[in-house]
Amino acid sequence: MDGTYVGFDIGSSSVHCAALDQSGEPVFLPPSRPHLGNPLRALREQWEELLRACPASRLLSTAFTGIGSRFIRRAFPGAVCEPESVTLPRGLACAEPGKRVLLHVGARDSFFFRLSVTREETVVTEWATNTKCGGGSGTLLEKQVRRLYGKEAPFPHEEPELLSRLFDEAAREAALHPSAEAYNARCGIIIQSDLIHDQNEGLPRPLLLSKLVATLLRNFKNDVLGGIRLEETEALVSGGLFSFPGMTERLEALLQIPLNRPRWFLQTGAIGAAACAWRQNNRTCLDPGRLEAALASSACRKGFAPPLSDSLPRVFLVNRRPAERKEACGKRVDAALGVDGGSTTTKAALVDAESHGVIDSLYVPTHGDPEGALKTVLRHLARNADRVRIVAVCATGSARKLYERILTSPSRRTALESEGYFVPDGTVDEITCHARGVKEFDPEVDTIFEIGGQDMKFTTFRKREGRATGEVQEARMNYSCQAGAGQTLENMAVLLGLDVKTTLQDAALSARRVPVIDATCGVFMEMDEKRLIAEGFPVEEIAAAIVRATVAGYFHKFVGG
């Protein structure tokens, strides 16, 4: 190969490479390499494989794209470093000049491009990309395939072959259910939660995989394509999602247009980067001797926030008011029972009807069984039966629909009451219950930040004459995204071997600096967490990073400026 232009695509999960000759034709496409959080190692391996095919003396230029290219830009100022929105359509125009539409789904980002030729120049006439959501990403598919098959490569160099085998096996099983319905969720965290629930309910693995594939493709269609009309005779696909056998055919059936997966579907961005260097007649080549120092320097430049412990002086804990014991005349105390059936936890409290003090309470995981969790908390509170008389029962939370069905089913109500359970007299929405509960502690509170397992809420109270009233002025909640939700934080804590209710707090508060990670999507938060783990950051700093990202995700949604 005389006079070669090389492109590297340093992606969220893999490094891809492509080489073009002096006429702009792709001549070398080595296998892509998953970097497992260590892009330096994968880039070095790609470089060594490139030099075996093309001596360094023949390299004219090395160009870069992908999320990792920003690190290269700092170390090699003259190198071509372009975003994927530039290199992907350029790669299509270079490798397949006659094609006009590209659908790309990578580990993190997804794109749509429509190209046309104007005055002999190929230009992008329409394009779209995903929102900051991992509900249609390749990362979500890879994570669930690895989880369902429970396999990890013993050595990094075996990773590509293992992932290929897992995808082949998973695709064969998913093909057994080609018409499986997609999950009714857009957010990747909710999709994972629904999939795990189905698995616990005994659904077979092939059906789980097919439902996941259907969900990913539907989310790509809704999130990226939206109302775009596809009238072309053929479109090409690229990106890691299409490494999954049968994925192209499933998307073809969904979109009702012919799709083709070219041999360079993983290297599209790398081809485009090399093509940009070729068009610019760039002559900057990578110096591998400076690469490690450059990446080490970029790691030092990673953004850090101040320690979380710096904020402790501004945090005040409000202790619940215990009920006074009333033993006069042996009479039982009138009490109200409140139950909050949440998506991940169920809470109940027994409250003195006169003083509103808390007599007893319990907080337990729901484990996907809200009725079972309700029975658990009621059995616990039944220990107070000899000294209280229940005069009112109210329920709230995401399980209140179940409680409403119990209320409107005379037979179900009778059956539960015959077993000794109190059935709710009514159900009330969570915003009203939060507002009423907070005002019990402090009538002057004017704002509530609430982060639950899946639901997040922001509530403000109307003010009159400078004082907060009990009237809700504004109430907002998330609709699908789980960035900032408790379930996302719990999932990430488990990766560190920490408990979200106990050890996570101590670890996060002990960190002297906080790495800043993605706070826009729960799936991408987990990806960044794994990257910190692979880069050897201390558990305490990673714990602080995921706590901060959770709160930042909530803040950006509801508070903003």
mmCIF file of C-alpha atoms in Angstrom, residues 323-557:
data_model
loop_
_atom_site.group_PDB
_atom_site.id
_atom_site.type_symbol
_atom_site.label_atom_id
_atom_site.label_comp_id
_atom_site.label_asym_id
_atom_site.label_seq_id
_atom_site.Cartn_x
_atom_site.Cartn_y
_atom_site.Cartn_z
ATOM 1 C CA ALA A 323 -46.089 9.419 69.084
ATOM 2 C CA GLU A 324 -46.592 9.719 72.794
ATOM 3 C CA ARG A 325 -47.665 6.467 74.410
ATOM 4 C CA LYS A 326 -51.188 6.667 75.790
ATOM 5 C CA GLU A 327 -52.001 4.067 78.397
ATOM 6 C CA ALA A 328 -54.869 5.863 80.207
ATOM 7 C CA CYS A 329 -57.791 3.631 81.145
ATOM 8 C CA GLY A 330 -56.379 0.897 78.953
ATOM 9 C CA LYS A 331 -57.982 2.481 75.894
ATOM 10 C CA ARG A 332 -56.551 1.901 72.466
ATOM 11 C CA VAL A 333 -55.236 4.878 70.515
ATOM 12 C CA ASP A 334 -57.050 5.952 67.348
ATOM 13 C CA ALA A 335 -54.601 5.684 64.470
ATOM 14 C CA ALA A 336 -54.430 6.151 60.702
ATOM 15 C CA LEU A 337 -52.528 3.759 58.445
ATOM 16 C CA GLY A 338 -50.714 5.123 55.385
ATOM 17 C CA VAL A 339 -49.169 2.916 52.694
ATOM 18 C CA ASP A 340 -46.905 4.081 49.849
ATOM 19 C CA GLY A 341 -46.605 1.292 47.283
ATOM 20 C CA GLY A 342 -43.583 2.349 45.245
ATOM 21 C CA SER A 343 -42.039 0.772 42.170
ATOM 22 C CA THR A 344 -38.999 -0.490 44.072
ATOM 23 C CA THR A 345 -39.917 -0.113 47.769
ATOM 24 C CA THR A 346 -43.073 -0.197 49.836
ATOM 25 C CA LYS A 347 -43.465 2.047 52.887
ATOM 26 C CA ALA A 348 -46.117 2.104 55.612
ATOM 27 C CA ALA A 349 -46.650 4.250 58.683
ATOM 28 C CA LEU A 350 -49.036 4.061 61.619
ATOM 29 C CA VAL A 351 -49.845 7.615 62.762
ATOM 30 C CA ASP A 352 -51.608 8.829 65.915
ATOM 31 C CA ALA A 353 -54.888 10.322 64.697
ATOM 32 C CA GLU A 354 -54.788 13.084 67.326
ATOM 33 C CA SER A 355 -51.149 14.140 67.641
ATOM 34 C CA HIS A 356 -50.020 12.936 64.166
ATOM 35 C CA GLY A 357 -46.947 11.358 65.764
ATOM 36 C CA VAL A 358 -45.540 8.199 64.151
ATOM 37 C CA ILE A 359 -46.408 5.080 66.167
ATOM 38 C CA ASP A 360 -44.632 2.566 63.926
ATOM 39 C CA SER A 361 -43.373 2.239 60.360
ATOM 40 C CA LEU A 362 -41.600 -0.080 57.916
ATOM 41 C CA TYR A 363 -39.676 0.249 54.631
ATOM 42 C CA VAL A 364 -39.205 -2.893 52.489
ATOM 43 C CA PRO A 365 -38.247 -3.755 48.877
ATOM 44 C CA THR A 366 -41.226 -4.349 46.585
ATOM 45 C CA HIS A 367 -39.434 -7.037 44.513
ATOM 46 C CA GLY A 368 -42.030 -6.714 41.757
ATOM 47 C CA ASP A 369 -44.800 -7.979 44.065
ATOM 48 C CA PRO A 370 -46.683 -4.965 45.479
ATOM 49 C CA GLU A 371 -49.437 -7.065 47.049
ATOM 50 C CA GLY A 372 -46.890 -9.312 48.736
ATOM 51 C CA ALA A 373 -44.950 -6.277 49.983
ATOM 52 C CA LEU A 374 -48.196 -4.802 51.326
ATOM 53 C CA LYS A 375 -48.844 -7.965 53.310
ATOM 54 C CA THR A 376 -45.302 -7.836 54.699
ATOM 55 C CA VAL A 377 -45.628 -4.296 56.055
ATOM 56 C CA LEU A 378 -49.093 -4.959 57.441
ATOM 57 C CA ARG A 379 -47.922 -8.089 59.238
ATOM 58 C CA HIS A 380 -45.166 -5.988 60.812
ATOM 59 C CA LEU A 381 -47.530 -3.213 61.905
ATOM 60 C CA ALA A 382 -50.001 -5.762 63.311
ATOM 61 C CA ARG A 383 -47.775 -6.000 66.384
ATOM 62 C CA ASN A 384 -49.508 -2.791 67.502
ATOM 63 C CA ALA A 385 -52.980 -4.286 67.299
ATOM 64 C CA ASP A 386 -53.442 -4.432 71.088
ATOM 65 C CA ARG A 387 -52.871 -0.689 71.584
ATOM 66 C CA VAL A 388 -54.280 1.000 68.467
ATOM 67 C CA ARG A 389 -57.605 1.177 66.704
ATOM 68 C CA ILE A 390 -57.417 1.805 62.970
ATOM 69 C CA VAL A 391 -59.855 4.566 62.080
ATOM 70 C CA ALA A 392 -58.588 5.383 58.568
ATOM 71 C CA VAL A 393 -56.476 3.743 55.874
ATOM 72 C CA CYS A 394 -55.030 5.535 52.810
ATOM 73 C CA ALA A 395 -52.696 4.390 50.048
ATOM 74 C CA THR A 396 -50.526 6.151 47.466
ATOM 75 C CA GLY A 397 -47.644 5.306 45.129
ATOM 76 C CA SER A 398 -47.327 3.575 41.783
ATOM 77 C CA ALA A 399 -49.161 0.524 43.190
ATOM 78 C CA ARG A 400 -52.270 2.547 44.052
ATOM 79 C CA LYS A 401 -53.970 1.263 40.870
ATOM 80 C CA LEU A 402 -53.711 -2.220 42.373
ATOM 81 C CA TYR A 403 -55.150 -0.910 45.611
ATOM 82 C CA GLU A 404 -57.991 0.702 43.673
ATOM 83 C CA ARG A 405 -58.788 -2.629 42.050
ATOM 84 C CA ILE A 406 -58.872 -4.192 45.526
ATOM 85 C CA LEU A 407 -61.225 -1.437 46.653
ATOM 86 C CA THR A 408 -63.619 -1.977 43.759
ATOM 87 C CA SER A 409 -63.543 -5.773 44.006
ATOM 88 C CA PRO A 410 -65.876 -6.816 46.839
ATOM 89 C CA SER A 411 -64.637 -10.406 46.735
ATOM 90 C CA ARG A 412 -60.951 -9.388 46.875
ATOM 91 C CA ARG A 413 -61.648 -6.939 49.707
ATOM 92 C CA THR A 414 -63.576 -9.560 51.659
ATOM 93 C CA ALA A 415 -60.838 -12.148 51.130
ATOM 94 C CA LEU A 416 -58.104 -9.822 52.425
ATOM 95 C CA GLU A 417 -60.167 -8.694 55.377
ATOM 96 C CA SER A 418 -60.899 -12.321 56.261
ATOM 97 C CA GLU A 419 -57.114 -12.849 56.447
ATOM 98 C CA GLY A 420 -56.883 -9.989 58.963
ATOM 99 C CA TYR A 421 -55.629 -7.246 56.614
ATOM 100 C CA PHE A 422 -56.856 -3.654 56.615
ATOM 101 C CA VAL A 423 -57.946 -2.589 53.141
ATOM 102 C CA PRO A 424 -57.455 1.082 52.117
ATOM 103 C CA ASP A 425 -60.443 3.368 52.408
ATOM 104 C CA GLY A 426 -59.104 5.412 49.517
ATOM 105 C CA THR A 427 -56.095 6.243 47.354
ATOM 106 C CA VAL A 428 -54.460 9.642 46.839
ATOM 107 C CA ASP A 429 -51.807 10.761 44.349
ATOM 108 C CA GLU A 430 -48.204 10.953 45.506
ATOM 109 C CA ILE A 431 -47.761 14.707 45.004
ATOM 110 C CA THR A 432 -50.621 15.439 47.389
ATOM 111 C CA CYS A 433 -49.313 12.928 49.928
ATOM 112 C CA HIS A 434 -45.766 14.280 49.754
ATOM 113 C CA ALA A 435 -47.002 17.828 50.227
ATOM 114 C CA ARG A 436 -49.188 16.870 53.192
ATOM 115 C CA GLY A 437 -46.462 14.790 54.822
ATOM 116 C CA VAL A 438 -43.762 17.454 54.481
ATOM 117 C CA LYS A 439 -46.026 20.144 55.901
ATOM 118 C CA GLU A 440 -46.480 17.970 58.983
ATOM 119 C CA PHE A 441 -42.776 18.410 59.741
ATOM 120 C CA ASP A 442 -42.355 22.060 58.770
ATOM 121 C CA PRO A 443 -45.164 24.332 57.507
ATOM 122 C CA GLU A 444 -42.546 26.820 56.221
ATOM 123 C CA VAL A 445 -41.137 24.444 53.573
ATOM 124 C CA ASP A 446 -41.697 25.922 50.101
ATOM 125 C CA THR A 447 -40.013 23.307 47.854
ATOM 126 C CA ILE A 448 -39.823 19.502 47.754
ATOM 127 C CA PHE A 449 -37.159 17.591 45.783
ATOM 128 C CA GLU A 450 -38.299 13.948 45.667
ATOM 129 C CA ILE A 451 -36.267 11.091 44.152
ATOM 130 C CA GLY A 452 -37.950 7.708 44.192
ATOM 131 C CA GLY A 453 -37.072 4.356 42.676
ATOM 132 C CA GLN A 454 -38.456 5.211 39.227
ATOM 133 C CA ASP A 455 -40.438 8.419 39.728
ATOM 134 C CA MET A 456 -38.932 11.827 40.444
ATOM 135 C CA LYS A 457 -40.957 14.861 41.432
ATOM 136 C CA PHE A 458 -40.461 18.570 41.968
ATOM 137 C CA THR A 459 -43.078 20.467 43.985
ATOM 138 C CA THR A 460 -43.322 24.105 45.028
ATOM 139 C CA PHE A 461 -45.893 25.768 47.292
ATOM 140 C CA ARG A 462 -47.652 29.061 46.669
ATOM 141 C CA LYS A 463 -46.549 31.944 48.881
ATOM 142 C CA ARG A 464 -48.724 34.632 50.403
ATOM 143 C CA GLU A 465 -47.218 37.641 52.158
ATOM 144 C CA GLY A 466 -43.804 35.989 51.920
ATOM 145 C CA ARG A 467 -44.857 32.773 53.680
ATOM 146 C CA ALA A 468 -45.365 29.361 52.132
ATOM 147 C CA THR A 469 -48.917 28.039 52.160
ATOM 148 C CA GLY A 470 -50.138 24.455 51.895
ATOM 149 C CA GLU A 471 -51.312 25.081 48.327
ATOM 150 C CA VAL A 472 -49.244 23.421 45.580
ATOM 151 C CA GLN A 473 -48.131 25.985 42.990
ATOM 152 C CA GLU A 474 -46.143 23.760 40.618
ATOM 153 C CA ALA A 475 -45.671 20.002 40.403
ATOM 154 C CA ARG A 476 -43.548 18.183 37.844
ATOM 155 C CA MET A 477 -42.404 14.596 37.420
ATOM 156 C CA ASN A 478 -40.379 12.534 34.959
ATOM 157 C CA TYR A 479 -42.226 10.585 32.296
ATOM 158 C CA SER A 480 -39.753 8.043 30.978
ATOM 159 C CA CYS A 481 -36.088 8.931 31.620
ATOM 160 C CA GLN A 482 -34.500 7.313 34.677
ATOM 161 C CA ALA A 483 -31.367 9.463 34.883
ATOM 162 C CA GLY A 484 -31.508 10.644 38.462
ATOM 163 C CA ALA A 485 -33.811 7.890 39.773
ATOM 164 C CA GLY A 486 -33.139 5.732 42.816
ATOM 165 C CA GLN A 487 -33.231 2.477 40.862
ATOM 166 C CA THR A 488 -30.417 3.707 38.614
ATOM 167 C CA LEU A 489 -28.328 4.674 41.641
ATOM 168 C CA GLU A 490 -28.966 1.312 43.279
ATOM 169 C CA ASN A 491 -27.903 -0.554 40.120
ATOM 170 C CA MET A 492 -24.643 1.394 40.008
ATOM 171 C CA ALA A 493 -23.986 0.915 43.728
ATOM 172 C CA VAL A 494 -24.268 -2.856 43.296
ATOM 173 C CA LEU A 495 -21.428 -2.752 40.737
ATOM 174 C CA LEU A 496 -19.220 -1.329 43.505
ATOM 175 C CA GLY A 497 -20.364 -3.826 46.120
ATOM 176 C CA LEU A 498 -22.093 -1.046 48.068
ATOM 177 C CA ASP A 499 -25.567 -0.843 49.591
ATOM 178 C CA VAL A 500 -27.543 2.239 48.565
ATOM 179 C CA LYS A 501 -29.139 2.435 52.032
ATOM 180 C CA THR A 502 -25.935 2.079 54.098
ATOM 181 C CA THR A 503 -22.386 1.823 52.774
ATOM 182 C CA LEU A 504 -22.761 3.969 49.625
ATOM 183 C CA GLN A 505 -23.219 7.141 51.659
ATOM 184 C CA ASP A 506 -20.093 6.668 53.758
ATOM 185 C CA ALA A 507 -17.959 5.829 50.717
ATOM 186 C CA ALA A 508 -19.203 8.822 48.691
ATOM 187 C CA LEU A 509 -18.694 11.307 51.531
ATOM 188 C CA SER A 510 -15.132 10.142 52.153
ATOM 189 C CA ALA A 511 -13.937 10.953 48.603
ATOM 190 C CA ARG A 512 -11.715 14.044 48.376
ATOM 191 C CA ARG A 513 -12.613 14.665 44.730
ATOM 192 C CA VAL A 514 -15.568 13.667 42.515
ATOM 193 C CA PRO A 515 -15.075 12.582 38.866
ATOM 194 C CA VAL A 516 -17.764 14.155 36.666
ATOM 195 C CA ILE A 517 -19.639 11.554 34.592
ATOM 196 C CA ASP A 518 -22.644 11.570 32.262
ATOM 197 C CA ALA A 519 -25.823 12.655 34.046
ATOM 198 C CA THR A 520 -28.243 12.633 31.112
ATOM 199 C CA CYS A 521 -29.050 8.919 30.782
ATOM 200 C CA GLY A 522 -29.016 6.025 33.253
ATOM 201 C CA VAL A 523 -27.536 3.606 30.710
ATOM 202 C CA PHE A 524 -24.710 6.022 29.910
ATOM 203 C CA MET A 525 -24.130 6.679 33.615
ATOM 204 C CA GLU A 526 -23.477 2.966 34.077
ATOM 205 C CA MET A 527 -21.163 2.989 31.041
ATOM 206 C CA ASP A 528 -19.128 5.851 32.508
ATOM 207 C CA GLU A 529 -19.052 4.131 35.901
ATOM 208 C CA LYS A 530 -17.556 1.023 34.310
ATOM 209 C CA ARG A 531 -14.999 3.222 32.569
ATOM 210 C CA LEU A 532 -13.919 4.663 35.917
ATOM 211 C CA ILE A 533 -13.634 1.145 37.317
ATOM 212 C CA ALA A 534 -11.483 0.063 34.351
ATOM 213 C CA GLU A 535 -9.260 3.122 34.760
ATOM 214 C CA GLY A 536 -8.582 2.196 38.381
ATOM 215 C CA PHE A 537 -10.325 5.033 40.209
ATOM 216 C CA PRO A 538 -10.867 4.367 43.951
ATOM 217 C CA VAL A 539 -14.261 2.982 44.980
ATOM 218 C CA GLU A 540 -14.866 6.083 47.112
ATOM 219 C CA GLU A 541 -14.414 8.434 44.141
ATOM 220 C CA ILE A 542 -16.640 6.301 41.902
ATOM 221 C CA ALA A 543 -19.277 6.204 44.654
ATOM 222 C CA ALA A 544 -19.175 9.989 44.862
ATOM 223 C CA ALA A 545 -19.366 10.231 41.055
ATOM 224 C CA ILE A 546 -22.545 8.158 40.776
ATOM 225 C CA VAL A 547 -24.215 9.993 43.660
ATOM 226 C CA ARG A 548 -23.399 13.355 42.115
ATOM 227 C CA ALA A 549 -24.552 12.208 38.648
ATOM 228 C CA THR A 550 -27.854 11.000 40.092
ATOM 229 C CA VAL A 551 -28.562 14.377 41.677
ATOM 230 C CA ALA A 552 -27.308 16.220 38.576
ATOM 231 C CA GLY A 553 -29.695 14.179 36.406
ATOM 232 C CA TYR A 554 -32.568 15.204 38.657
ATOM 233 C CA PHE A 555 -31.413 18.840 38.793
ATOM 234 C CA HIS A 556 -31.151 19.248 35.012
ATOM 235 C CA LYS A 557 -34.677 17.875 34.505
#
